[in-house]
Amino acid sequence: MVKDFLDELNEAQREAVINTEGPALVIAGAGAGKTRVLTYRIAYLLSRGVKAHRILALTFTNKAAGEMKNRIAGIVGEEITRHLWMGTFHSIFARILRNEAEKLGYKPSYTIYDATDSKSLIRSIIKEMNLGDDVYKPGVIAARISAAKNNLITAAMYAASPELTSYDRAVRMPLLAEIYKTYSARCFKANAMDFDDLLLNTNILFRDFPELLEKYRKKFDYILVDEYQDTNYAQYLIVKKLSERHKNICVVGDDAQSIYSFRGARIENILEFRNDYPEAKVFKLEQNYRSTQTIVNAANTIIANNTEQIHKKVFSKNEPGEKIRILQAMTDTEEGFMVASDIFDRKYTYQLRWNDFAILYRTNAQSRIFEETLRKKNIPYRIYGGLSFYERKEIKDILAYFRMVINPEDEEAFKRTINYPKRGIGDTTVKKVTDIASMYGDSSWSILCRIDDFSAYFNESTRKKLTAYREMIAGFAATTQDMDAYQAAREIASASGMMKELQEGQTPEEVSRLENFEELMNAIKEFTESAKTNGEPASLGAYLQNVALLTDQDTEDRKGGDKVTLMTMHSAKGLEFDHVYVTGMEESIFPSPMSLDNPKELEEERRLFYVAVTRAKKMATLTYALNRYRYGNLEFSRPSRFLKEIDPSYIEFPQLASRFNNRQEKPRSYRFDEEEPEYSVKPKEKKLLKVTENRSEHNNETYSAMNSTLREGDVVSHERFGTGTIVEIDGEPPNTTAVVEFEESGRKKLLLRFARLKKL
C-alpha cells in the first residue's frame, strides 16, 4: 500500500514525504503539489505505525483540513484518520484551551466572540466612557487590539508601553489602552474569548504553566504546518515551543506567495526557518503541474526581482502555451468592455465554459465596471469572496438617499437613511413612526410631515430630530432639482454627512468602503456625461432608473453554476482557472500607492502579482487603462512597473500586431521603458477617445475662460489633492492637461476640464 501511493509522487515530492525525522522545510512553488506532499507525509507516518493522536497538523482553513483528512482516510482508513489532531490553528488551540481553561481562570464552556461580538462590546465600552465614536471608532480600536494580541501584547503590556501609548495620543485616542483593559476584563467576566485570545491565551498557558507545555510536547511526536508563510508571530511561537522536544516539525509553504502581512502574517517565519532549525532539511518542489511553460517562465521573471526570497527554479513540463497577452485600453470603461468581449469571443470560438474564466483586480471597487459590462453582454458571473458591488452596504446606503430624494414615500429607503449617519434617532423611535404610519394607513414620510400632531408619542427632542431629517431630505429635493445626476449625488453625499464618515475611516475595511463609494461616483459621472452627449436625461431620477436594472437581484446569481468569476487577487490565492485576466495594471492601482515608499511592502505587492499570474492554467491576460476616473476626474495613468519586469519573450501585444496585419513589416516590440509608440492606440480607439473628450462641449466656454488664466508656476488648489504648483501645461482645449505637484499627494496629471483647479 505504501509503495502504491508513493508511486504517485515525483522524486522531489517523494523525498519530502519519506524523510520524516527532524525539522523539514518544504518550499513548494505555485502548482507544485504541496497539499499532496503534506497529505502523503501524514499517510506515510500512519502507515509506518505512528499513532494518529500523536500527529498535529495545522492548516488555515477548515476546508483544507477536511480535504486532507478525506485523502488520508482513502489511503489508511477512516477509523485511523479520525484520531488525528488536524484542523485550523484556532480550532486546535481552542480544543487545548477547553481542556486547560481553568488554569487561566476560565470555565471550559467559554464563549468565542466573533468580530461582530467584539465590535459590539467595544462600542458599548466607548459609549459608557462617554467617548465619541467619531474619534474612537470601534473598527479601528478592534483592529488595534487584534494586532496587539497577535504580537502577544496583553492589555497590561499595552498600557505600560510608552511607544504604543504615545502613538495613541498622536492619533487622538489617548484612552485606547483603557478601552483595551476594560474590553479584556469584560470578556473574562463573560467567560468569553475572541479569536485572537485563542492564540494569545495559548501562549500565556504555555508560558505560565511549563508543565502543561511539556505535556503537549510529549503528546505530539510530529508537527506539520501548512501555508507556513502566512503564520503570524503568535502562531509561530506556539509551534516553535511545541516542537522543541522532538523537533520533528515539517512546514510547507511558498515565500513567493506571502501576501497577507495586513493580517499579521510574517514572511520572516519561513525565510528564517533554517536559523531556528540549523539542521533542517530543505525540499524544493519546483515542478508546476498547473500552468503552461510560458506562464511559469514569465512568473519566474517577475518574482526574480524580489530580494527577500528562497531561490528556486519553478518549471513546467506542460505544453508551451500562448504568450501572456497585454491589452491597453483608453479608459477604465473600455477596459471593462475589452475584457468582457474577449471572454465572450473565446467562450464561443473555443467552446469553453464561463467558469473557465476569472477576472482579478487589486481592489474591490474595480469590480463595478466589469459587472456592468458582463451584464450588458448577458455573461453570467459570480463575485467570489465578497458582495456584488451594488449589494455592498455603503453603496446601498447612498442609493437609498437618492431614492428618498426622488420618492420620499419609499419605506425601505426611509428605514435605511433615517439614522445613517447617526443623528440620534433610535430603533424604538423608527418603530413608533412606522407603527403610526401603519395605523393611519399612511407612509412614514407623511407622518414626519405632520410630526407635531403626534406629540403624545414623541417628546420635543425626538420631534426636532425627525423634523431635521425631513427638512434635510426636502432640502435635497429642492436644491438638486436643476442639477445633473453627478452634481446631485455629490451634494447629497456631502450634506448628509455620509462622505465625511467614509473619509474618516482608517482600517483596510473602512478604506475599501470609501473606494467603493468613489467608484459609484465615477459611475454616476460617466452616466451623466454619456447622457448629455447623447441628448438624454441626465437627472438623478434618470440615473436611478438606469441603475435599477443593475441592482435587480437574481437568485441564480447566488448559486453555483457556469459563471465567470470576479475576485480580488488576494481572494484568488489557492485557486486556478484556465483563463485569467489580471486587470488594472497601472501605477496608481498596482502596486498599491501606499507601498511605493516601503521596499518591503513593494515586494509583497510583487508577490501578489506573482500569485495572480500563476492562477492561470492556459492563458493569462494583463490589462491596463491609459485614463481612469478617480473622484469624478478622468486622470492619466501609466502602465504598472511590474509589466516591465516580465521577460519580453513571454509576452505579446495583440493590438500592436493587428495594426500591421495588412503591412509587410513587422511591429516592433513594445517596451514599457520607451516612449509610447504612435501606433499604440488603434484608429478606432482614437475615435473613441475623441468622443469621450467631447462629452463636456457644453462647458467649453466656462472651460476656456477658466484655463486662460492658468500658467506654469501657478499655485492652485484641488478639492481632493489639496494645494499644489502647476509644473507643466500641455495640449489644446478641450484636451488640455496640467501636471501639478501637490504638497500632500505628489505629482498628478489632470485633464483641466474635469480638474476644477482654483488659482490661489
PDB file of C-alpha atoms in Angstrom, residues 71-170:
ATOM      1  CA  ARG A  71      -7.466  11.936   1.190  1.00  0.00           C
ATOM      2  CA  ILE A  72      -5.652  10.355   4.131  1.00  0.00           C
ATOM      3  CA  ALA A  73      -8.736   8.299   5.017  1.00  0.00           C
ATOM      4  CA  GLY A  74      -8.761   6.978   1.458  1.00  0.00           C
ATOM      5  CA  ILE A  75      -5.241   5.650   1.998  1.00  0.00           C
ATOM      6  CA  VAL A  76      -5.131   4.400   5.599  1.00  0.00           C
ATOM      7  CA  GLY A  77      -8.817   4.201   6.504  1.00  0.00           C
ATOM      8  CA  GLU A  78     -11.263   6.494   8.223  1.00  0.00           C
ATOM      9  CA  GLU A  79     -11.005   4.837  11.639  1.00  0.00           C
ATOM     10  CA  ILE A  80      -7.320   5.734  11.942  1.00  0.00           C
ATOM     11  CA  THR A  81      -7.654   9.186  10.399  1.00  0.00           C
ATOM     12  CA  ARG A  82     -10.321  10.448  12.771  1.00  0.00           C
ATOM     13  CA  HIS A  83      -7.859  10.420  15.681  1.00  0.00           C
ATOM     14  CA  LEU A  84      -5.556  12.933  14.028  1.00  0.00           C
ATOM     15  CA  TRP A  85      -5.160  16.331  15.672  1.00  0.00           C
ATOM     16  CA  MET A  86      -5.800  18.104  12.404  1.00  0.00           C
ATOM     17  CA  GLY A  87      -7.513  21.458  11.923  1.00  0.00           C
ATOM     18  CA  THR A  88      -7.030  25.206  11.825  1.00  0.00           C
ATOM     19  CA  PHE A  89      -4.764  26.947  14.299  1.00  0.00           C
ATOM     20  CA  HIS A  90      -7.780  28.430  16.057  1.00  0.00           C
ATOM     21  CA  SER A  91      -9.745  25.185  16.267  1.00  0.00           C
ATOM     22  CA  ILE A  92      -6.799  23.202  17.629  1.00  0.00           C
ATOM     23  CA  PHE A  93      -5.839  25.840  20.203  1.00  0.00           C
ATOM     24  CA  ALA A  94      -9.465  26.230  21.246  1.00  0.00           C
ATOM     25  CA  ARG A  95      -9.503  22.494  21.886  1.00  0.00           C
ATOM     26  CA  ILE A  96      -6.391  22.760  24.064  1.00  0.00           C
ATOM     27  CA  LEU A  97      -7.848  25.721  25.936  1.00  0.00           C
ATOM     28  CA  ARG A  98     -11.105  23.817  26.580  1.00  0.00           C
ATOM     29  CA  ASN A  99      -9.045  21.161  28.323  1.00  0.00           C
ATOM     30  CA  GLU A 100      -6.939  23.618  30.312  1.00  0.00           C
ATOM     31  CA  ALA A 101      -9.249  26.648  30.661  1.00  0.00           C
ATOM     32  CA  GLU A 102      -9.433  26.543  34.460  1.00  0.00           C
ATOM     33  CA  LYS A 103      -5.690  27.157  34.679  1.00  0.00           C
ATOM     34  CA  LEU A 104      -6.349  30.619  33.214  1.00  0.00           C
ATOM     35  CA  GLY A 105      -9.484  31.223  35.282  1.00  0.00           C
ATOM     36  CA  TYR A 106     -11.970  30.389  32.516  1.00  0.00           C
ATOM     37  CA  LYS A 107     -14.633  27.714  32.524  1.00  0.00           C
ATOM     38  CA  PRO A 108     -14.375  25.011  29.831  1.00  0.00           C
ATOM     39  CA  SER A 109     -17.698  26.251  28.465  1.00  0.00           C
ATOM     40  CA  TYR A 110     -16.251  29.629  27.466  1.00  0.00           C
ATOM     41  CA  THR A 111     -17.807  31.504  24.558  1.00  0.00           C
ATOM     42  CA  ILE A 112     -15.852  32.526  21.464  1.00  0.00           C
ATOM     43  CA  TYR A 113     -16.685  36.032  20.271  1.00  0.00           C
ATOM     44  CA  ASP A 114     -16.632  36.703  16.553  1.00  0.00           C
ATOM     45  CA  ALA A 115     -15.710  40.079  15.023  1.00  0.00           C
ATOM     46  CA  THR A 116     -19.272  41.379  15.334  1.00  0.00           C
ATOM     47  CA  ASP A 117     -19.448  40.469  19.024  1.00  0.00           C
ATOM     48  CA  SER A 118     -16.105  42.166  19.640  1.00  0.00           C
ATOM     49  CA  LYS A 119     -17.076  45.392  17.899  1.00  0.00           C
ATOM     50  CA  SER A 120     -20.411  45.468  19.683  1.00  0.00           C
ATOM     51  CA  LEU A 121     -18.711  45.178  23.076  1.00  0.00           C
ATOM     52  CA  ILE A 122     -16.136  47.819  22.163  1.00  0.00           C
ATOM     53  CA  ARG A 123     -18.930  50.124  21.018  1.00  0.00           C
ATOM     54  CA  SER A 124     -20.678  49.709  24.373  1.00  0.00           C
ATOM     55  CA  ILE A 125     -17.488  50.488  26.268  1.00  0.00           C
ATOM     56  CA  ILE A 126     -16.880  53.634  24.230  1.00  0.00           C
ATOM     57  CA  LYS A 127     -20.417  54.770  24.960  1.00  0.00           C
ATOM     58  CA  GLU A 128     -20.091  54.087  28.673  1.00  0.00           C
ATOM     59  CA  MET A 129     -16.828  56.051  28.793  1.00  0.00           C
ATOM     60  CA  ASN A 130     -18.586  58.993  27.123  1.00  0.00           C
ATOM     61  CA  LEU A 131     -16.128  58.929  24.248  1.00  0.00           C
ATOM     62  CA  GLY A 132     -17.235  59.949  20.778  1.00  0.00           C
ATOM     63  CA  ASP A 133     -17.137  57.095  18.286  1.00  0.00           C
ATOM     64  CA  ASP A 134     -16.241  59.651  15.633  1.00  0.00           C
ATOM     65  CA  VAL A 135     -12.737  59.583  17.129  1.00  0.00           C
ATOM     66  CA  TYR A 136     -12.806  56.251  18.947  1.00  0.00           C
ATOM     67  CA  LYS A 137     -14.085  54.201  16.022  1.00  0.00           C
ATOM     68  CA  PRO A 138     -14.938  50.629  17.121  1.00  0.00           C
ATOM     69  CA  GLY A 139     -13.483  49.137  13.947  1.00  0.00           C
ATOM     70  CA  VAL A 140     -10.183  50.968  14.340  1.00  0.00           C
ATOM     71  CA  ILE A 141      -9.925  50.025  18.015  1.00  0.00           C
ATOM     72  CA  ALA A 142     -10.827  46.378  17.311  1.00  0.00           C
ATOM     73  CA  ALA A 143      -8.086  46.225  14.670  1.00  0.00           C
ATOM     74  CA  ARG A 144      -5.575  47.820  17.044  1.00  0.00           C
ATOM     75  CA  ILE A 145      -6.395  45.373  19.845  1.00  0.00           C
ATOM     76  CA  SER A 146      -6.235  42.455  17.400  1.00  0.00           C
ATOM     77  CA  ALA A 147      -2.785  43.498  16.182  1.00  0.00           C
ATOM     78  CA  ALA A 148      -1.581  43.786  19.784  1.00  0.00           C
ATOM     79  CA  LYS A 149      -2.812  40.315  20.682  1.00  0.00           C
ATOM     80  CA  ASN A 150      -1.262  38.757  17.583  1.00  0.00           C
ATOM     81  CA  ASN A 151       2.040  40.208  18.752  1.00  0.00           C
ATOM     82  CA  LEU A 152       1.405  38.813  22.249  1.00  0.00           C
ATOM     83  CA  ILE A 153       0.848  42.216  23.831  1.00  0.00           C
ATOM     84  CA  THR A 154      -1.678  41.994  26.659  1.00  0.00           C
ATOM     85  CA  ALA A 155      -3.736  44.934  27.902  1.00  0.00           C
ATOM     86  CA  ALA A 156      -1.320  45.486  30.796  1.00  0.00           C
ATOM     87  CA  MET A 157       1.702  45.371  28.492  1.00  0.00           C
ATOM     88  CA  TYR A 158      -0.015  47.757  26.093  1.00  0.00           C
ATOM     89  CA  ALA A 159      -0.680  50.307  28.837  1.00  0.00           C
ATOM     90  CA  ALA A 160       2.940  50.045  30.007  1.00  0.00           C
ATOM     91  CA  SER A 161       4.384  50.657  26.539  1.00  0.00           C
ATOM     92  CA  PRO A 162       5.478  54.298  26.008  1.00  0.00           C
ATOM     93  CA  GLU A 163       5.705  53.699  22.248  1.00  0.00           C
ATOM     94  CA  LEU A 164       2.138  52.398  21.898  1.00  0.00           C
ATOM     95  CA  THR A 165       0.524  54.945  24.184  1.00  0.00           C
ATOM     96  CA  SER A 166       2.475  57.765  22.517  1.00  0.00           C
ATOM     97  CA  TYR A 167       1.121  56.665  19.133  1.00  0.00           C
ATOM     98  CA  ASP A 168      -2.429  56.615  20.522  1.00  0.00           C
ATOM     99  CA  ARG A 169      -2.041  60.167  21.767  1.00  0.00           C
ATOM    100  CA  ALA A 170      -0.757  61.219  18.355  1.00  0.00           C
TER     101      ALA A 170
END
